[in-house]
Coordinates of N, CA and C in Angstrom, one line a residue:
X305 N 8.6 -177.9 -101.4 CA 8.4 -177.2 -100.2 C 9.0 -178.0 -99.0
X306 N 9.9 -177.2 -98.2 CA 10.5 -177.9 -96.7 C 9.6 -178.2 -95.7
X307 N 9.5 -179.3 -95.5 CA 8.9 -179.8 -93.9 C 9.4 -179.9 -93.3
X308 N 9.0 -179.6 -92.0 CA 9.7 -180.1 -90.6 C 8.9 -181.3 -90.0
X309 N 9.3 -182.2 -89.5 CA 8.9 -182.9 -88.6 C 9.9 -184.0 -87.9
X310 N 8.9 -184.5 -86.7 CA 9.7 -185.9 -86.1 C 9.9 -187.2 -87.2
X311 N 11.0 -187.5 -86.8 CA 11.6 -188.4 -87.7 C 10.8 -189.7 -87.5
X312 N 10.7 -190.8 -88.8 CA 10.0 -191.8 -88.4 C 11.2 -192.8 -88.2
X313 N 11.0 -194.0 -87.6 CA 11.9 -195.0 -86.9 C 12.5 -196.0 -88.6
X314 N 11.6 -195.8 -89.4 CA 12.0 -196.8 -90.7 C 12.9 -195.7 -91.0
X315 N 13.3 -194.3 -91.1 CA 14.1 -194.1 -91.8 C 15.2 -194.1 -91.5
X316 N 15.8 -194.6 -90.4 CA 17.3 -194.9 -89.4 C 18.0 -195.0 -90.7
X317 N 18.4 -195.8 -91.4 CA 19.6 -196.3 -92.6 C 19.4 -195.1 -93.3
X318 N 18.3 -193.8 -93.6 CA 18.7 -192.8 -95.0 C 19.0 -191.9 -93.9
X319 N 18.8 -191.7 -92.4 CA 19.3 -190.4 -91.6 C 21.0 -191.2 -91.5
X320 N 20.8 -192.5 -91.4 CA 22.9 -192.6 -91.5 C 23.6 -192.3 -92.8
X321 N 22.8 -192.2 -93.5 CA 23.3 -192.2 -95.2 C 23.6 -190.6 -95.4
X322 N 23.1 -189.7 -94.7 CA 22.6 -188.6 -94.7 C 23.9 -188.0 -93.8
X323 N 24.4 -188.3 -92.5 CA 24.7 -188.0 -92.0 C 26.8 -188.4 -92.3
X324 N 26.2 -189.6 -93.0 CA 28.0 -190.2 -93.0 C 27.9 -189.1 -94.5
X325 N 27.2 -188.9 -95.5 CA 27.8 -187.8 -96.6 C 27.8 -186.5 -96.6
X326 N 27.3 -186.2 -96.0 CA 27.3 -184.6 -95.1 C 29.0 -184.6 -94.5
X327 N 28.9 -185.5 -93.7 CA 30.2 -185.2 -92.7 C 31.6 -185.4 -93.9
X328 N 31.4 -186.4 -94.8 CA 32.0 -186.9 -95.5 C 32.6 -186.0 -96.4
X329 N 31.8 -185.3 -96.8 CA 32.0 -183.8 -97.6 C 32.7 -183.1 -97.1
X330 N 32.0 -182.7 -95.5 CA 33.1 -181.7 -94.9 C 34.3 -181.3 -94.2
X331 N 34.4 -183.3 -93.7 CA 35.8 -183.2 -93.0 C 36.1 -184.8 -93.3
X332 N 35.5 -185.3 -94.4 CA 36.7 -186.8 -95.1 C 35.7 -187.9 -94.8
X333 N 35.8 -188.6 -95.4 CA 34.8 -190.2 -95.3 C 35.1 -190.1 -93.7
X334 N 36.2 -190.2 -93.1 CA 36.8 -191.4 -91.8 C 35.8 -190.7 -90.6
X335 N 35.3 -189.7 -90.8 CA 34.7 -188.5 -89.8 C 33.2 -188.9 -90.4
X336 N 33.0 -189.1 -91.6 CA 31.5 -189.2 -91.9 C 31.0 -190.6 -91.6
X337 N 32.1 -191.5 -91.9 CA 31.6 -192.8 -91.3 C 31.9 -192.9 -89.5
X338 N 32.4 -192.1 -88.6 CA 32.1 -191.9 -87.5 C 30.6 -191.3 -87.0
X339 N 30.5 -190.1 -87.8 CA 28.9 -189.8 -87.3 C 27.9 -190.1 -88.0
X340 N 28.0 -190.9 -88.7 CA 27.1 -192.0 -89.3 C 26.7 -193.2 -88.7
X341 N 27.9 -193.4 -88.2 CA 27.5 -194.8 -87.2 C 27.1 -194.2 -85.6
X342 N 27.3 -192.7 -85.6 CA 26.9 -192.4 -84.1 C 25.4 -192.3 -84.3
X343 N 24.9 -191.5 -85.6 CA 23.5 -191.2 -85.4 C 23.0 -192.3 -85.4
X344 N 23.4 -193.5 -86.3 CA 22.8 -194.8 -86.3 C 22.9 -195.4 -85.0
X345 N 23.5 -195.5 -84.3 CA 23.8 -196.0 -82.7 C 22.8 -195.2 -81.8
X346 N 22.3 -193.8 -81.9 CA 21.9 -193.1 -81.0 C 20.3 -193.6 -81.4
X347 N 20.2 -193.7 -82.5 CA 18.8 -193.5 -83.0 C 18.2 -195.6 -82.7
X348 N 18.9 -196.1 -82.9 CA 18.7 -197.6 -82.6 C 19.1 -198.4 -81.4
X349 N 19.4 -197.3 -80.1 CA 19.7 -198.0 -79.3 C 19.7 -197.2 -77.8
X350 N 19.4 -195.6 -77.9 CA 18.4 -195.0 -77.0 C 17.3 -194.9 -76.9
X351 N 16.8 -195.4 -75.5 CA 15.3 -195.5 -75.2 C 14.8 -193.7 -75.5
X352 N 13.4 -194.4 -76.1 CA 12.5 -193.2 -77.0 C 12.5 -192.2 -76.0
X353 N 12.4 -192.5 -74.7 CA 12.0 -191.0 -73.3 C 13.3 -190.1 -73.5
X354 N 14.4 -190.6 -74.1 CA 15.7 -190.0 -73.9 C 15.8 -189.5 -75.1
X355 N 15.3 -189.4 -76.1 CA 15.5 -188.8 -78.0 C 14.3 -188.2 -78.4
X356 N 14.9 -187.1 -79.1 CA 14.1 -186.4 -79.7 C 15.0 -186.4 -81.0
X357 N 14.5 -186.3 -82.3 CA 14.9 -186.5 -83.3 C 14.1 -185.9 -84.9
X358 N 14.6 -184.8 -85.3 CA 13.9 -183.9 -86.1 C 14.5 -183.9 -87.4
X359 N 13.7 -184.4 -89.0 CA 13.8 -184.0 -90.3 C 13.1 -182.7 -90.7
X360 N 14.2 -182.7 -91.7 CA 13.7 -181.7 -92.9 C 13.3 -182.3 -93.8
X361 N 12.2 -182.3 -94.6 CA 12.3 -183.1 -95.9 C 11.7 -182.3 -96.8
X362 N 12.0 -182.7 -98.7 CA 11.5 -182.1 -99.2 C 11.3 -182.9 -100.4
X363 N 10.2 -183.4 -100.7 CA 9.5 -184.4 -101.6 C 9.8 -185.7 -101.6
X364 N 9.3 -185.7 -99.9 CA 9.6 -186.8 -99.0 C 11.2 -187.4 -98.5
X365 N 11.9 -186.5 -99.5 CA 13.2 -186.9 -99.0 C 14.0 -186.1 -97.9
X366 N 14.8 -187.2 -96.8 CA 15.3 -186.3 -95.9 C 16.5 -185.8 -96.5
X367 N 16.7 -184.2 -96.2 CA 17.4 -183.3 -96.6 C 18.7 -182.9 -95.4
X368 N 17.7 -183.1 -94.2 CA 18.4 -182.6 -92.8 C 17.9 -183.2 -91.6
X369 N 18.6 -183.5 -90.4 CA 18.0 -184.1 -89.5 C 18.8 -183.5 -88.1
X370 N 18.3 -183.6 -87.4 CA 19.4 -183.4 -85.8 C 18.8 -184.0 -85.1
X371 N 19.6 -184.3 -84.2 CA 19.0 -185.3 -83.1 C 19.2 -184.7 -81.6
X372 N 18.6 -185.2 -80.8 CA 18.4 -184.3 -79.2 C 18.6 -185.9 -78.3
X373 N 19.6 -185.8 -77.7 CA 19.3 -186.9 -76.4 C 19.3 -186.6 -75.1
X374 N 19.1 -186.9 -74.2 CA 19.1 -186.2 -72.8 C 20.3 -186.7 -72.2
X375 N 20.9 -185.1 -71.5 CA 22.0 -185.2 -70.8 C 21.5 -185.1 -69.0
X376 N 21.9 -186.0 -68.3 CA 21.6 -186.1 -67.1 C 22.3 -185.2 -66.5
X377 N 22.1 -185.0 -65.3 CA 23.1 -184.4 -64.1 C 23.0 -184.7 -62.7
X378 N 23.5 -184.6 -62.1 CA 23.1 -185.4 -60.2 C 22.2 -184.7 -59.6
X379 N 21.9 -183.6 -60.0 CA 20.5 -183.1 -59.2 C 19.4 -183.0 -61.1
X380 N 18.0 -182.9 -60.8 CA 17.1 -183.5 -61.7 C 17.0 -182.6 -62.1
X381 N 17.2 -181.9 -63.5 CA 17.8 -181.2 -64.5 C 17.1 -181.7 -65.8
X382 N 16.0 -180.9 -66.6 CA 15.3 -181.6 -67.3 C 16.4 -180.9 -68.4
X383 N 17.4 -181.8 -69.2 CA 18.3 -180.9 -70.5 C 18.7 -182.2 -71.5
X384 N 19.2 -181.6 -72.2 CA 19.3 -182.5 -73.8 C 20.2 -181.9 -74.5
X385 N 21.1 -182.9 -75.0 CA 22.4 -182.4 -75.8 C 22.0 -182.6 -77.2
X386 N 21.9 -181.1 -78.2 CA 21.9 -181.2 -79.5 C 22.9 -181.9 -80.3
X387 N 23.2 -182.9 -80.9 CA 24.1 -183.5 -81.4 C 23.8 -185.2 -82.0
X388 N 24.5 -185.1 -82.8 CA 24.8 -184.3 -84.2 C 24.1 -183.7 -85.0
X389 N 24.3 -182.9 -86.3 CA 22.7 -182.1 -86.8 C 23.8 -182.1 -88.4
X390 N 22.9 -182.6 -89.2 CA 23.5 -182.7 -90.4 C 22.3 -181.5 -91.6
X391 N 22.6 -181.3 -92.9 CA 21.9 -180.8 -93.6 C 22.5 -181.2 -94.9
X392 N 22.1 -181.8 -95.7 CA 22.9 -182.3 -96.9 C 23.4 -180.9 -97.6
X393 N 24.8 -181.1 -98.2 CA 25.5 -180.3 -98.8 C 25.2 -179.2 -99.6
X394 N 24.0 -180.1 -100.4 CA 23.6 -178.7 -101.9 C 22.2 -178.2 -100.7
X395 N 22.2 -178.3 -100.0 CA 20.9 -177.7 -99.1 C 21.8 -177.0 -98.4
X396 N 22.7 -176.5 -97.7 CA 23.1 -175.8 -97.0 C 23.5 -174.5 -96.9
X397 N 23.3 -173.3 -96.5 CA 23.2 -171.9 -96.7 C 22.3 -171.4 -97.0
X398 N 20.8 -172.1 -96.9 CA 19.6 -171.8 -97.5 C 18.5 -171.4 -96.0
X399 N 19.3 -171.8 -95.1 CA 18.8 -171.3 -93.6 C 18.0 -172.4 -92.9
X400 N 18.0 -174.0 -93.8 CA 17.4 -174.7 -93.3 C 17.5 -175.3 -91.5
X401 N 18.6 -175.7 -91.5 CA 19.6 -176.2 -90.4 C 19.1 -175.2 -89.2
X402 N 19.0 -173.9 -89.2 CA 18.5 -172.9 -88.2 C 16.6 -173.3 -88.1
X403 N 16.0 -173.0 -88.9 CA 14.8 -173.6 -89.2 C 14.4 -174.9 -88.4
X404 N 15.3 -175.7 -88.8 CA 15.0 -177.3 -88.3 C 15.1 -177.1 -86.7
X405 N 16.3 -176.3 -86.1 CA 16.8 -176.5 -85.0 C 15.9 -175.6 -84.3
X406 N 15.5 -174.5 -84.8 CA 14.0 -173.9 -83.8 C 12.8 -174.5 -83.7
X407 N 12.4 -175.5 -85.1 CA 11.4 -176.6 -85.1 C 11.6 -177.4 -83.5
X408 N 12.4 -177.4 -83.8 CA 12.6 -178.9 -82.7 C 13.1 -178.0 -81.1
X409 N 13.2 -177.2 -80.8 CA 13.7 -176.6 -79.6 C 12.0 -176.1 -79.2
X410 N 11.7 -175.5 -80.3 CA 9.7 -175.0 -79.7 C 9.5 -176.4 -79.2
X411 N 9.6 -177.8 -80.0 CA 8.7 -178.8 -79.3 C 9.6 -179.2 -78.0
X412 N 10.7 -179.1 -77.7 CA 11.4 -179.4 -76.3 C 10.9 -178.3 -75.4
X413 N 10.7 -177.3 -75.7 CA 10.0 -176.2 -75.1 C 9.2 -176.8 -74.5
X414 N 8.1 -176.9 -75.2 CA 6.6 -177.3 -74.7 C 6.6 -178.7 -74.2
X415 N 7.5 -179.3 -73.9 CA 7.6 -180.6 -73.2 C 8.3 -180.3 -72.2
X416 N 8.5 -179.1 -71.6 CA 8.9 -178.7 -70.6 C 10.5 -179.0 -69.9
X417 N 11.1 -178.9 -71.4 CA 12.9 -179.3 -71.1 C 13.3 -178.0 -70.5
X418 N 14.4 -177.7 -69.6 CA 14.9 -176.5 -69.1 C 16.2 -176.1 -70.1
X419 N 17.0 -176.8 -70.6 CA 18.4 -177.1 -71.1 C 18.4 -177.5 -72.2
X420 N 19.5 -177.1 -73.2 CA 19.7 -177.4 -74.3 C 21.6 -177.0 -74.4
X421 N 22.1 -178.0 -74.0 CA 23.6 -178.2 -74.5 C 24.0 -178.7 -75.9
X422 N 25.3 -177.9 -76.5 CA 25.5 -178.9 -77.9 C 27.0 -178.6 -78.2
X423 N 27.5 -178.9 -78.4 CA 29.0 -179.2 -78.4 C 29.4 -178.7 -79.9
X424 N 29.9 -177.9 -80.9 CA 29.8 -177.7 -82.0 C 30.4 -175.9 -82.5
X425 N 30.4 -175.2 -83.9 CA 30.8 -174.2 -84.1 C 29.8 -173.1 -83.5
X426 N 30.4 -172.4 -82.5 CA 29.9 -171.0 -81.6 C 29.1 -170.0 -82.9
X427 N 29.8 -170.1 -84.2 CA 29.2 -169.0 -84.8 C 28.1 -169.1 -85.3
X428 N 28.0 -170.4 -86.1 CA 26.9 -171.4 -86.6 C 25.4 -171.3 -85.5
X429 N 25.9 -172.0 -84.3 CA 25.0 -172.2 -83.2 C 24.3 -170.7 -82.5
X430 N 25.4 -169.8 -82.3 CA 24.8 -168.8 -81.9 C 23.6 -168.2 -82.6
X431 N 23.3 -168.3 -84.0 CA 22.3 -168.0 -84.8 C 21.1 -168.4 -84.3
X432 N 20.8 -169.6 -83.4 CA 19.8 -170.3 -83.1 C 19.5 -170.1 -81.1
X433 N 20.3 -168.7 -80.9 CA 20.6 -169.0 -79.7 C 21.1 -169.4 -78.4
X434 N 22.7 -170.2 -79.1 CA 23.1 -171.2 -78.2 C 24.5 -169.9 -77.8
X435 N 25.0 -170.1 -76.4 CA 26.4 -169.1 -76.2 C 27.3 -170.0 -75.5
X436 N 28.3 -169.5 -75.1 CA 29.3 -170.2 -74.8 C 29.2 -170.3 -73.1
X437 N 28.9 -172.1 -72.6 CA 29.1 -172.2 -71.4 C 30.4 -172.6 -70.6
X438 N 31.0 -171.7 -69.5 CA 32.2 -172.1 -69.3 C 32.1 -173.4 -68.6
X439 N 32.9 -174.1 -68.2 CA 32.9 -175.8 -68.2 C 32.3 -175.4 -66.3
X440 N 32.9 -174.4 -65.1 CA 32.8 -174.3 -64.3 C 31.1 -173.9 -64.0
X441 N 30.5 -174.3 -65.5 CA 29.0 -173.4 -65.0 C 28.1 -175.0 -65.1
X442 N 28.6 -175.5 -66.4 CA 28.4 -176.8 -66.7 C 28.9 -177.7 -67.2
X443 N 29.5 -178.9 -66.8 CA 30.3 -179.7 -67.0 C 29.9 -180.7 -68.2
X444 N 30.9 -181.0 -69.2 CA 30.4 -181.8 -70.3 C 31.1 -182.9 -69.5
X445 N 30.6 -183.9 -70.3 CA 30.4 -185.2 -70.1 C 32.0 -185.7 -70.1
X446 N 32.7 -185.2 -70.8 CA 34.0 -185.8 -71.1 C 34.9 -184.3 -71.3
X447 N 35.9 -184.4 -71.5 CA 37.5 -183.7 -71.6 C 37.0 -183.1 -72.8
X448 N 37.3 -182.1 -73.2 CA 37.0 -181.2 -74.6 C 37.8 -180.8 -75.5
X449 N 38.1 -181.9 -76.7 CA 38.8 -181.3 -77.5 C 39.4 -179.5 -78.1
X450 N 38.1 -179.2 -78.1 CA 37.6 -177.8 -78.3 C 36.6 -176.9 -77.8
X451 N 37.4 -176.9 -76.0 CA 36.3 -176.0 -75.2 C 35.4 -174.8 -75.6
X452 N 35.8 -174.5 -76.5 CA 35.2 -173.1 -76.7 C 33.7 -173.7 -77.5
X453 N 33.8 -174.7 -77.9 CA 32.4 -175.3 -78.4 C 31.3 -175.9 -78.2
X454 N 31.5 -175.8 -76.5 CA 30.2 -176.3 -75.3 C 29.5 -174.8 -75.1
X455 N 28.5 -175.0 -75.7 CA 27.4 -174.2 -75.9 C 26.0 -174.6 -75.2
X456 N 25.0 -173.5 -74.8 CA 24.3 -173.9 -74.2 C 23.3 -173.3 -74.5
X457 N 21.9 -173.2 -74.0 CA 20.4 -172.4 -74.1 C 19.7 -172.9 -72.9
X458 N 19.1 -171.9 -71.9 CA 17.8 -171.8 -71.1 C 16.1 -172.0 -72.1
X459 N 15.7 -172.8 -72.3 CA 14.5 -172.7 -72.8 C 13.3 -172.0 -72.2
X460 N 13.8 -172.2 -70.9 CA 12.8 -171.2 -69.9 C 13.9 -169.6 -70.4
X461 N 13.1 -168.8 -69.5 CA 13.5 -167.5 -69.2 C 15.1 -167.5 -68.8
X462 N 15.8 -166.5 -69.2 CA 17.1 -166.9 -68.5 C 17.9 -167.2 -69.3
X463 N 19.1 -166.6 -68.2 CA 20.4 -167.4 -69.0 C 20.6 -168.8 -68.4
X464 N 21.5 -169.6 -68.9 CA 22.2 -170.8 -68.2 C 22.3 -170.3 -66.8
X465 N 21.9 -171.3 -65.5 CA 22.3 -171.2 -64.4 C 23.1 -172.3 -64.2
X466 N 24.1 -172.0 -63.1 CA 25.2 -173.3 -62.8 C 24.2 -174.6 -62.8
X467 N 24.9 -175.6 -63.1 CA 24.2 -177.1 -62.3 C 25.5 -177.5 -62.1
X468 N 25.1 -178.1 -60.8 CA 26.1 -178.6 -59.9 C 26.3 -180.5 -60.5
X469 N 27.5 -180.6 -60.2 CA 27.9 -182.1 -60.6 C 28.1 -182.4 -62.2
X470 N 28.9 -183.6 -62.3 CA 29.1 -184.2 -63.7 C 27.9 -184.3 -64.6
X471 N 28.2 -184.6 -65.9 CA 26.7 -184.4 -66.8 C 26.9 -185.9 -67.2
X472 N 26.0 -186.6 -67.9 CA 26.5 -187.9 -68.3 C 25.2 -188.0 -69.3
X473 N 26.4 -188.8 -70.8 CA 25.2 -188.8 -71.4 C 24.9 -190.1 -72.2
X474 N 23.8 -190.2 -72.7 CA 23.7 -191.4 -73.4 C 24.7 -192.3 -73.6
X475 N 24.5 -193.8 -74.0 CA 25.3 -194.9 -73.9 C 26.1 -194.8 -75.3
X476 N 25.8 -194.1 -76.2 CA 26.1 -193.9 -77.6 C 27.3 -193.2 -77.8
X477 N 27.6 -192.1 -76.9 CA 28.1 -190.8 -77.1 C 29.2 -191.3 -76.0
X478 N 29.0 -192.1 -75.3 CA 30.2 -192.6 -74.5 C 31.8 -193.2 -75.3
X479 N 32.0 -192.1 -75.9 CA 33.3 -192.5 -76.6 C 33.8 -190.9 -76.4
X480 N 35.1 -191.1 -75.7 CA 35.8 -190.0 -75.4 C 36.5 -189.4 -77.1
X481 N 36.7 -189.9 -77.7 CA 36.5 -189.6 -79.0 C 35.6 -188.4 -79.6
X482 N 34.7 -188.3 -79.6 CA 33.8 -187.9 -79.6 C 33.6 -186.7 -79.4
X483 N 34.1 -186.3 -78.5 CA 34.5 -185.3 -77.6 C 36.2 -184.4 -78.1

């Protein structure tokens, strides 16, 4: 049976393990050992007020995980960038990854986030609610490889309203790379 819950801090090394063979599978080791070492970096060296961090597991093993860190903006904007979100390979298409990502958006809900940005596939994402924000409504953090994949959600009522000014995010994700 799948559980949802918040990730515990001992499991950092099986959510990188998790995340570098996921990625590794779907677009080459050199891409899985990049966001392997990102989740490892985000999760061991962002302060806790700034991360939310959500498993799947299933007979105690993590199966799936995504992680949430908060993206700032110049006026006080309570929002969080979905990224990265892995689901191990023979688990995928089973609807977990949507499941996980509504798990964890109810509890940003109720902690009263406004925003939920994630940089990623429009088709995939839109299943869980996310649509395409144009860069003039909300600015990503960096230059966009692939504009069309800054996506966004109102947790409150609503669509996306503009926020004014640059977004900036975690110390982790500060690699124009990345982007």
């Amino acid at each position: 049976m799948m559980q949802f819950s918040t990730y515990d801090p001992s499991n950092i090394k099986e959510i990188k393990q998790l995340f570098f063979e996921t990625f590794s599978d779907s677009e080459g080791q050199s891409e899985g050992m990049l966001i392997g070492d990102l989740a490892y970096d985000l999760l061991s060296t962002t302060h806790t007020q700034m991360l939310y961090c959500f498993v799947a597991s299933e007979n105690k093993k993590i199966v799936g995980c995504i992680i949430l860190t908060k993206l700032e903006f110049e006026n006080a904007v309570n929002a969080f960038l979905l990224s990265p979100v892995a689901i191990q390979t023979n688990y995928q298409g089973r609807g977990i990854g949507q499941e996980l990502i509504n798990f964890g958006l109810n509890i940003l809900k109720k902690d009263g986030v406004e925003f939920v940005f994630t940089y990623g596939d429009p088709e995939f994402y839109s299943k869980v609610g996310f649509s395409f924000i144009d860069q003039t409504i909300v600015q990503a953090p960096y230059k966009l490889t692939y504009p069309n994949g800054w996506l966004g959600q109102s947790l409150r009522k609503g669509k996306v309203e503009p926020i004014i000014g640059k977004s900036h995010c975690v110390k982790a994700f500060n690699k124009p790379e990345l982007w």
